[in-house]
Amino acid sequence: MTDTATEPGNTKPWFPADFLWGAATSAYQIEGSPLADGAGPSIWHHFTHTPGQTTDGDTGDIACDHYHCYADDVALMRLLGLQAYRFSVSWSRVLPEGRGRVNAKGLAFYDRLVDELLAAGIQPAATLYHWDLPAALDHLGGWLNPDIAHWFADYAEAMFRALDDRVQLWMTLNEPWVICDAGYLHGVHAPGHKSVFDPVLASRNLMRAHGEAVCRYRTIGNHRIGIAINLEPKYPASNREADLAATQRADAYMNRQFLDPIFLGNYPDEFRDIFAEGWFDLTADDAQLIRQPIDFLGINYYSRGVTRDDPSALPPGTISVRQSDAPHTDLGWEIFPQGLTDVLTWIKDRYGNVPIYITENGAAYNDPAPTNGAVDDPDRVAYYRGHLLAVLEAIRKGVDVRGYFAWSLLDNLEWAYGFSKRFGLIHVDFATQARTLKSSAHFYGDVIRSNGACLNT
Ligand code: IFM
């Protein structure tokens, strides 16, 4: 890799010459039209249509109407100077029953999107699963049914066959930790299970599905495949033995749960403690399936956790202690750029110098409404600046970071928070679908155009 960032004595904010600058979204959060053109419902469609599950009862029925506005959105990406765009495919748009019959009209949407991106000189990066499981598969047990590994691989294969001639970066899953923790342990995300047993099974099947999809890719794909994992470095709230042990459990639960099986072929020892009778060991066959070499690792980073032991909490029996003197985003997440450098160097030390993309990073703020075609969001600009410098610091320390995707291109449906939390570089008026570039979009455009040199000022 061409690398000005690691030259000794170079203190300028500068990224490798071939660094890839992008922004990310996901299907259910932006597309709208979840049942259009023969698409089947997803668990998120059912969840948001269940009273009481989202703020203000918000649903993804319209969201950013990207299903219809995608060409205009790609034009905005071009205006920003994006080099890559990470989107996710809605499984039930392509396979309405989750398996079997392909819905040609659903697939055609992604075909059009990819062509539009390429025509604008933007590299498409596709995530196969960003939480919107086909409802038909959930009726069969969803992530709790071991057969889902084959269902997912069949769906992945359909997508590889359709798009691998044009898509060069693939991600199997987005944030399996959130799927298990929010969807199966706490029940605050679809499918809304609240169980201390289901997360273990879901986690195992997610990893088996990932492994099987990577195997399929090796037989028919020609580019690169990885996975997007959200990481949050854990620091102890005190030097008490209980807090130190809690920090290890929280770290195993959040940071090593998926990376250890992928890179080391086993689970952290802490899991027997964390899930007690709910835990079951990995079989040799599953260990082998999950430990498929991947071409890159996607890291989603937002914040850190300062950890305290709390035996009354759900697994892993810990709580995060709010740092009252630190700045926080509108979601109450502490702003801690140093944590991004820390997780990146930790990955290198623990798993080797795997190529990394930051597949998500960004902040929710209560932005003002557009005035005279502008939205001023200085806090988000500061968040991006701090975190980009943190990425640069990791690159200087020898971590092989290849690219960065801001979360998110557009304000969108922030899952159970509905439209109340805005993460976009671009403001969306959800009543009119008007888009307005925020100051952070202009800032990010400058970062891209100068390859980070403008961070110097
Ligand atoms: O909006 C989500 C995204 O879907 C997954 N990663 C975290 C983002 C902010 O919560």
Tab-separated table of C-alpha atoms in Angstrom, residues 67-415:
chain	number	residue	atom	x	y	z
A	67	TYR	CA	-36.350	3.084	-3.485
A	68	HIS	CA	-37.622	5.839	-5.756
A	69	CYS	CA	-35.056	8.610	-5.093
A	70	TYR	CA	-31.914	6.492	-5.478
A	71	ALA	CA	-30.734	8.269	-8.648
A	72	ASP	CA	-30.992	11.695	-6.971
A	73	ASP	CA	-29.222	10.287	-3.917
A	74	VAL	CA	-26.396	8.957	-6.059
A	75	ALA	CA	-26.130	12.423	-7.640
A	76	LEU	CA	-25.684	13.856	-4.119
A	77	MET	CA	-23.016	11.268	-3.354
A	78	ARG	CA	-21.211	12.386	-6.477
A	79	LEU	CA	-21.505	16.008	-5.421
A	80	LEU	CA	-19.901	15.062	-2.114
A	81	GLY	CA	-17.069	13.340	-3.952
A	82	LEU	CA	-17.743	9.930	-2.414
A	83	GLN	CA	-15.534	7.207	-3.825
A	84	ALA	CA	-17.568	4.340	-2.383
A	85	TYR	CA	-21.053	3.718	-1.072
A	86	ARG	CA	-21.942	0.966	1.376
A	87	PHE	CA	-25.569	-0.135	1.117
A	88	SER	CA	-27.373	-3.258	2.256
A	89	VAL	CA	-29.626	-5.567	0.319
A	90	SER	CA	-33.081	-6.312	1.652
A	91	TRP	CA	-33.186	-10.115	1.665
A	92	SER	CA	-36.987	-10.235	1.455
A	93	ARG	CA	-37.066	-7.821	-1.484
A	94	VAL	CA	-34.987	-10.310	-3.448
A	95	LEU	CA	-36.387	-13.535	-1.950
A	96	PRO	CA	-39.880	-12.702	-0.624
A	97	GLU	CA	-40.102	-16.018	1.249
A	98	GLY	CA	-36.445	-15.875	2.265
A	99	ARG	CA	-35.584	-18.900	0.147
A	100	GLY	CA	-36.553	-20.412	-3.184
A	101	ARG	CA	-38.148	-18.039	-5.654
A	102	VAL	CA	-36.191	-14.917	-6.675
A	103	ASN	CA	-38.266	-11.767	-7.126
A	104	ALA	CA	-36.827	-10.347	-10.346
A	105	LYS	CA	-38.259	-6.880	-9.720
A	106	GLY	CA	-36.671	-6.703	-6.275
A	107	LEU	CA	-33.298	-7.765	-7.607
A	108	ALA	CA	-33.633	-5.239	-10.423
A	109	PHE	CA	-33.637	-2.410	-7.884
A	110	TYR	CA	-30.115	-3.307	-6.724
A	111	ASP	CA	-29.047	-3.796	-10.306
A	112	ARG	CA	-30.166	-0.254	-11.123
A	113	LEU	CA	-28.553	1.151	-7.980
A	114	VAL	CA	-25.206	-0.483	-8.720
A	115	ASP	CA	-25.243	0.718	-12.328
A	116	GLU	CA	-26.110	4.238	-11.219
A	117	LEU	CA	-23.220	4.217	-8.732
A	118	LEU	CA	-20.729	2.964	-11.276
A	119	ALA	CA	-21.886	5.544	-13.811
A	120	ALA	CA	-21.161	8.186	-11.143
A	121	GLY	CA	-17.695	6.733	-10.534
A	122	ILE	CA	-18.657	5.427	-7.071
A	123	GLN	CA	-17.634	1.957	-5.949
A	124	PRO	CA	-20.547	-0.095	-4.568
A	125	ALA	CA	-19.946	-2.024	-1.329
A	126	ALA	CA	-22.779	-4.413	-0.453
A	127	THR	CA	-23.824	-5.786	2.927
A	128	LEU	CA	-25.967	-8.895	2.628
A	129	TYR	CA	-27.640	-8.708	6.022
A	130	HIS	CA	-28.327	-5.521	7.930
A	131	TRP	CA	-31.009	-6.871	10.307
A	132	ASP	CA	-34.094	-7.168	8.064
A	133	LEU	CA	-34.661	-10.921	8.119
A	134	PRO	CA	-37.492	-12.146	5.874
A	135	ALA	CA	-40.518	-12.630	8.144
A	136	ALA	CA	-41.191	-15.961	6.437
A	137	LEU	CA	-37.890	-17.275	7.808
A	138	ASP	CA	-38.594	-15.919	11.261
A	139	HIS	CA	-41.753	-18.039	11.217
A	140	LEU	CA	-39.424	-21.027	10.851
A	141	GLY	CA	-37.316	-19.929	13.831
A	142	GLY	CA	-35.159	-17.345	12.059
A	143	TRP	CA	-31.647	-17.161	13.489
A	144	LEU	CA	-32.537	-19.874	15.997
A	145	ASN	CA	-32.982	-22.473	13.251
A	146	PRO	CA	-29.630	-24.051	12.272
A	147	ASP	CA	-30.856	-24.379	8.655
A	148	ILE	CA	-30.547	-20.619	8.323
A	149	ALA	CA	-26.873	-21.037	7.458
A	150	HIS	CA	-27.932	-22.715	4.170
A	151	TRP	CA	-30.795	-20.272	3.563
A	152	PHE	CA	-28.419	-17.356	3.989
A	153	ALA	CA	-25.744	-18.894	1.769
A	154	ASP	CA	-28.324	-19.553	-0.976
A	155	TYR	CA	-29.469	-15.937	-0.800
A	156	ALA	CA	-25.852	-14.747	-0.767
A	157	GLU	CA	-25.116	-16.861	-3.814
A	158	ALA	CA	-28.051	-15.313	-5.696
A	159	MET	CA	-26.604	-11.874	-4.929
A	160	PHE	CA	-23.052	-12.858	-5.883
A	161	ARG	CA	-24.296	-14.235	-9.202
A	162	ALA	CA	-26.277	-11.058	-9.875
A	163	LEU	CA	-23.796	-8.382	-8.782
A	164	ASP	CA	-20.261	-9.697	-8.343
A	165	ASP	CA	-19.440	-8.590	-11.876
A	166	ARG	CA	-19.783	-5.018	-10.544
A	167	VAL	CA	-19.546	-5.159	-6.739
A	168	GLN	CA	-16.009	-5.605	-5.465
A	169	LEU	CA	-16.549	-5.352	-1.705
A	170	TRP	CA	-19.010	-7.633	0.071
A	171	MET	CA	-19.953	-7.888	3.717
A	172	THR	CA	-21.879	-10.882	4.996
A	173	LEU	CA	-23.400	-9.486	8.208
A	174	ASN	CA	-23.666	-6.119	9.858
A	175	GLU	CA	-23.100	-6.035	13.618
A	176	PRO	CA	-24.044	-9.560	14.686
A	177	TRP	CA	-23.605	-8.390	18.289
A	178	VAL	CA	-26.529	-5.977	17.978
A	179	ILE	CA	-28.658	-8.664	16.345
A	180	CYS	CA	-28.091	-10.951	19.345
A	181	ASP	CA	-28.060	-8.381	22.127
A	182	ALA	CA	-30.896	-6.094	21.023
A	183	GLY	CA	-32.923	-8.649	19.037
A	184	TYR	CA	-32.660	-11.768	21.208
A	185	LEU	CA	-31.498	-10.735	24.716
A	186	HIS	CA	-33.134	-7.364	25.440
A	187	GLY	CA	-35.927	-7.580	22.865
A	188	VAL	CA	-35.673	-3.919	21.848
A	189	HIS	CA	-35.040	-4.764	18.185
A	190	ALA	CA	-36.778	-7.208	15.888
A	191	PRO	CA	-37.581	-10.012	16.374
A	192	GLY	CA	-38.110	-8.806	19.959
A	193	HIS	CA	-37.048	-11.876	21.933
A	194	LYS	CA	-36.151	-11.391	25.573
A	195	SER	CA	-34.272	-14.531	26.489
A	196	VAL	CA	-30.959	-15.475	28.050
A	197	PHE	CA	-30.805	-18.635	25.944
A	198	ASP	CA	-31.657	-17.403	22.440
A	199	PRO	CA	-28.656	-15.067	21.987
A	200	VAL	CA	-26.202	-17.968	22.144
A	201	LEU	CA	-28.045	-19.922	19.477
A	202	ALA	CA	-28.575	-16.856	17.294
A	203	SER	CA	-24.911	-15.908	17.619
A	204	ARG	CA	-23.752	-19.383	16.624
A	205	ASN	CA	-26.076	-19.549	13.629
A	206	LEU	CA	-25.097	-16.054	12.491
A	207	MET	CA	-21.471	-17.147	12.480
A	208	ARG	CA	-22.275	-20.404	10.681
A	209	ALA	CA	-24.230	-18.425	8.075
A	210	HIS	CA	-21.301	-16.038	7.666
A	211	GLY	CA	-18.915	-18.982	7.191
A	212	GLU	CA	-21.129	-20.708	4.655
A	213	ALA	CA	-21.594	-17.507	2.643
A	214	VAL	CA	-17.820	-16.938	2.566
A	215	CYS	CA	-17.336	-20.546	1.336
A	216	ARG	CA	-19.880	-19.944	-1.439
A	217	TYR	CA	-18.103	-16.738	-2.388
A	218	ARG	CA	-14.841	-18.607	-2.815
A	219	THR	CA	-16.443	-20.833	-5.434
A	220	ILE	CA	-18.136	-18.114	-7.497
A	221	GLY	CA	-16.916	-14.671	-6.397
A	222	ASN	CA	-13.980	-12.782	-7.841
A	223	HIS	CA	-13.465	-9.923	-5.456
A	224	ARG	CA	-13.344	-9.419	-1.671
A	225	ILE	CA	-15.591	-10.467	1.161
A	226	GLY	CA	-15.572	-9.640	4.875
A	227	ILE	CA	-17.915	-8.832	7.740
A	228	ALA	CA	-18.827	-5.634	9.621
A	229	ILE	CA	-18.430	-5.946	13.407
A	230	ASN	CA	-19.194	-3.202	15.922
A	231	LEU	CA	-16.543	-2.776	18.576
A	232	GLU	CA	-16.493	-0.775	21.760
A	233	PRO	CA	-13.331	-0.829	23.884
A	234	LYS	CA	-14.057	-1.541	27.526
A	235	TYR	CA	-12.277	0.199	30.367
A	236	PRO	CA	-12.832	-0.619	34.057
A	237	ALA	CA	-14.825	1.869	36.143
A	238	SER	CA	-12.521	1.204	39.105
A	239	ASN	CA	-9.651	-1.010	40.177
A	240	ARG	CA	-11.988	-3.215	42.214
A	241	GLU	CA	-11.452	-6.859	41.323
A	242	ALA	CA	-15.133	-7.241	40.463
A	243	ASP	CA	-14.965	-4.337	37.976
A	244	LEU	CA	-11.778	-5.670	36.398
A	245	ALA	CA	-13.407	-9.075	35.893
A	246	ALA	CA	-16.595	-7.399	34.619
A	247	THR	CA	-14.527	-5.472	32.072
A	248	GLN	CA	-13.086	-8.736	30.768
A	249	ARG	CA	-16.583	-10.226	30.462
A	250	ALA	CA	-17.922	-7.134	28.706
A	251	ASP	CA	-14.954	-7.168	26.347
A	252	ALA	CA	-15.413	-10.867	25.554
A	253	TYR	CA	-19.145	-10.406	25.044
A	254	MET	CA	-18.920	-7.384	22.791
A	255	ASN	CA	-15.502	-7.437	21.146
A	256	ARG	CA	-14.300	-11.031	21.040
A	257	GLN	CA	-17.604	-12.887	20.560
A	258	PHE	CA	-17.336	-12.858	16.775
A	259	LEU	CA	-13.686	-12.065	16.106
A	260	ASP	CA	-12.262	-14.946	18.149
A	261	PRO	CA	-14.205	-17.658	16.270
A	262	ILE	CA	-13.418	-16.053	12.900
A	263	PHE	CA	-9.707	-15.497	13.489
A	264	LEU	CA	-8.796	-17.955	16.256
A	265	GLY	CA	-11.350	-20.745	15.772
A	266	ASN	CA	-12.729	-20.706	19.320
A	267	TYR	CA	-14.724	-18.652	21.815
A	268	PRO	CA	-13.336	-16.645	24.720
A	269	ASP	CA	-13.363	-18.655	27.983
A	270	GLU	CA	-15.526	-16.007	29.630
A	271	PHE	CA	-18.567	-17.249	27.704
A	272	ARG	CA	-19.114	-20.229	30.011
A	273	ASP	CA	-19.419	-17.749	32.844
A	274	ILE	CA	-21.503	-15.234	30.956
A	275	PHE	CA	-24.197	-17.603	29.714
A	276	ALA	CA	-23.778	-20.430	32.244
A	277	GLU	CA	-26.220	-23.227	31.346
A	278	GLY	CA	-27.204	-21.360	28.177
A	279	TRP	CA	-23.726	-21.856	26.757
A	280	PHE	CA	-22.727	-24.758	24.531
A	281	ASP	CA	-19.325	-25.449	23.027
A	282	LEU	CA	-18.408	-25.058	19.410
A	283	THR	CA	-18.220	-28.326	17.446
A	284	ALA	CA	-15.077	-28.976	15.411
A	285	ASP	CA	-17.103	-28.765	12.173
A	286	ASP	CA	-18.625	-25.419	13.095
A	287	ALA	CA	-15.267	-24.082	14.224
A	288	GLN	CA	-13.836	-24.924	10.818
A	289	LEU	CA	-16.810	-23.471	8.960
A	290	ILE	CA	-16.678	-20.186	10.871
A	291	ARG	CA	-12.912	-19.799	10.591
A	292	GLN	CA	-12.933	-19.070	6.857
A	293	PRO	CA	-10.231	-16.611	5.850
A	294	ILE	CA	-11.818	-13.257	5.072
A	295	ASP	CA	-10.341	-10.588	2.826
A	296	PHE	CA	-10.930	-7.659	5.157
A	297	LEU	CA	-12.567	-6.763	8.418
A	298	GLY	CA	-15.197	-4.025	8.652
A	299	ILE	CA	-15.204	-2.112	11.945
A	300	ASN	CA	-18.143	-0.033	13.123
A	301	TYR	CA	-17.097	2.298	15.918
A	302	TYR	CA	-19.149	4.805	17.885
A	303	SER	CA	-18.098	4.932	21.532
A	304	ARG	CA	-16.470	3.192	24.503
A	305	GLY	CA	-17.801	1.508	27.632
A	306	VAL	CA	-16.604	2.246	31.143
A	307	THR	CA	-17.591	-0.935	32.870
A	308	ARG	CA	-18.872	-1.814	36.312
A	309	ASP	CA	-19.837	-5.215	37.666
A	310	ASP	CA	-23.590	-5.621	38.127
A	311	PRO	CA	-24.720	-9.153	38.950
A	312	SER	CA	-28.371	-8.084	38.617
A	313	ALA	CA	-27.917	-7.087	34.954
A	314	LEU	CA	-28.568	-9.406	32.030
A	315	PRO	CA	-25.503	-11.213	30.595
A	316	PRO	CA	-22.672	-10.306	30.766
A	317	GLY	CA	-23.645	-8.925	34.219
A	318	THR	CA	-22.172	-5.459	33.676
A	319	ILE	CA	-23.268	-1.876	33.210
A	320	SER	CA	-21.630	1.041	31.442
A	321	VAL	CA	-21.069	4.013	33.730
A	322	ARG	CA	-21.855	7.403	32.207
A	323	GLN	CA	-18.855	9.752	32.299
A	324	SER	CA	-20.598	12.928	33.363
A	325	ASP	CA	-17.669	15.221	32.528
A	326	ALA	CA	-17.320	13.868	28.969
A	327	PRO	CA	-19.173	15.028	25.839
A	328	HIS	CA	-21.985	12.822	24.546
A	329	THR	CA	-24.011	12.616	21.342
A	330	ASP	CA	-27.785	12.939	21.150
A	331	LEU	CA	-28.041	9.182	21.739
A	332	GLY	CA	-26.141	9.558	25.027
A	333	TRP	CA	-23.037	7.863	23.603
A	334	GLU	CA	-19.752	9.201	24.965
A	335	ILE	CA	-17.529	10.822	22.340
A	336	PHE	CA	-14.192	9.062	22.702
A	337	PRO	CA	-12.053	9.119	19.537
A	338	GLN	CA	-9.075	7.589	21.340
A	339	GLY	CA	-11.134	4.394	21.604
A	340	LEU	CA	-11.043	4.029	17.830
A	341	THR	CA	-7.246	4.089	17.803
A	342	ASP	CA	-7.303	1.646	20.720
A	343	VAL	CA	-9.579	-0.912	19.033
A	344	LEU	CA	-7.665	-0.715	15.774
A	345	THR	CA	-4.299	-1.342	17.410
A	346	TRP	CA	-5.887	-4.047	19.594
A	347	ILE	CA	-7.071	-5.887	16.469
A	348	LYS	CA	-3.588	-5.797	15.000
A	349	ASP	CA	-2.057	-7.089	18.216
A	350	ARG	CA	-4.607	-9.846	18.792
A	351	TYR	CA	-5.529	-11.026	15.298
A	352	GLY	CA	-2.690	-9.857	13.049
A	353	ASN	CA	-2.522	-7.061	10.525
A	354	VAL	CA	-5.756	-7.820	8.692
A	355	PRO	CA	-6.884	-5.198	6.130
A	356	ILE	CA	-9.535	-3.027	7.797
A	357	TYR	CA	-12.253	-0.721	6.585
A	358	ILE	CA	-14.052	1.515	9.040
A	359	THR	CA	-17.490	0.524	7.781
A	360	GLU	CA	-19.399	2.874	10.118
A	361	ASN	CA	-18.583	5.860	12.287
A	362	GLY	CA	-20.702	8.905	12.988
A	363	ALA	CA	-22.927	10.690	15.467
A	364	ALA	CA	-26.582	11.503	16.133
A	365	TYR	CA	-27.321	15.154	16.841
A	366	ASN	CA	-30.460	17.145	17.205
A	367	ASP	CA	-29.762	19.249	14.108
A	368	PRO	CA	-31.582	22.507	13.386
A	369	ALA	CA	-34.040	22.586	10.494
A	370	PRO	CA	-32.563	23.798	7.196
A	371	THR	CA	-32.315	27.574	6.800
A	372	ASN	CA	-31.593	29.076	3.386
A	373	GLY	CA	-30.540	25.686	2.068
A	374	ALA	CA	-28.069	24.993	4.882
A	375	VAL	CA	-27.896	22.984	8.107
A	376	ASP	CA	-25.135	23.867	10.528
A	377	ASP	CA	-23.966	20.831	12.539
A	378	PRO	CA	-20.626	21.826	14.089
A	379	ASP	CA	-20.758	19.035	16.695
A	380	ARG	CA	-20.887	16.391	13.972
A	381	VAL	CA	-18.006	18.080	12.141
A	382	ALA	CA	-15.986	17.945	15.370
A	383	TYR	CA	-16.942	14.284	15.873
A	384	TYR	CA	-15.738	13.355	12.384
A	385	ARG	CA	-12.562	15.386	12.709
A	386	GLY	CA	-11.647	13.715	16.003
A	387	HIS	CA	-12.357	10.223	14.752
A	388	LEU	CA	-10.565	10.679	11.430
A	389	LEU	CA	-7.491	11.828	13.330
A	390	ALA	CA	-7.863	8.727	15.504
A	391	VAL	CA	-7.893	6.538	12.366
A	392	LEU	CA	-4.811	8.327	11.129
A	393	GLU	CA	-3.085	7.690	14.440
A	394	ALA	CA	-3.794	3.963	14.068
A	395	ILE	CA	-2.413	4.018	10.519
A	396	ARG	CA	0.725	5.668	11.857
A	397	LYS	CA	0.990	2.835	14.357
A	398	GLY	CA	1.011	0.368	11.480
A	399	VAL	CA	-2.640	-0.713	11.322
A	400	ASP	CA	-3.672	-1.521	7.754
A	401	VAL	CA	-6.770	0.695	7.468
A	402	ARG	CA	-7.875	0.837	3.828
A	403	GLY	CA	-10.942	3.051	3.939
A	404	TYR	CA	-13.601	4.857	5.935
A	405	PHE	CA	-17.392	4.953	5.563
A	406	ALA	CA	-19.244	7.707	7.384
A	407	TRP	CA	-22.504	6.695	9.056
A	408	SER	CA	-24.656	7.875	7.570
A	409	LEU	CA	-25.191	9.380	4.150
A	410	LEU	CA	-28.771	10.386	5.012
A	411	ASP	CA	-30.827	11.017	8.120
A	412	ASN	CA	-32.847	7.828	8.365
A	413	LEU	CA	-34.909	5.495	10.514
A	414	GLU	CA	-32.757	4.899	13.579
A	415	TRP	CA	-34.444	1.567	14.346
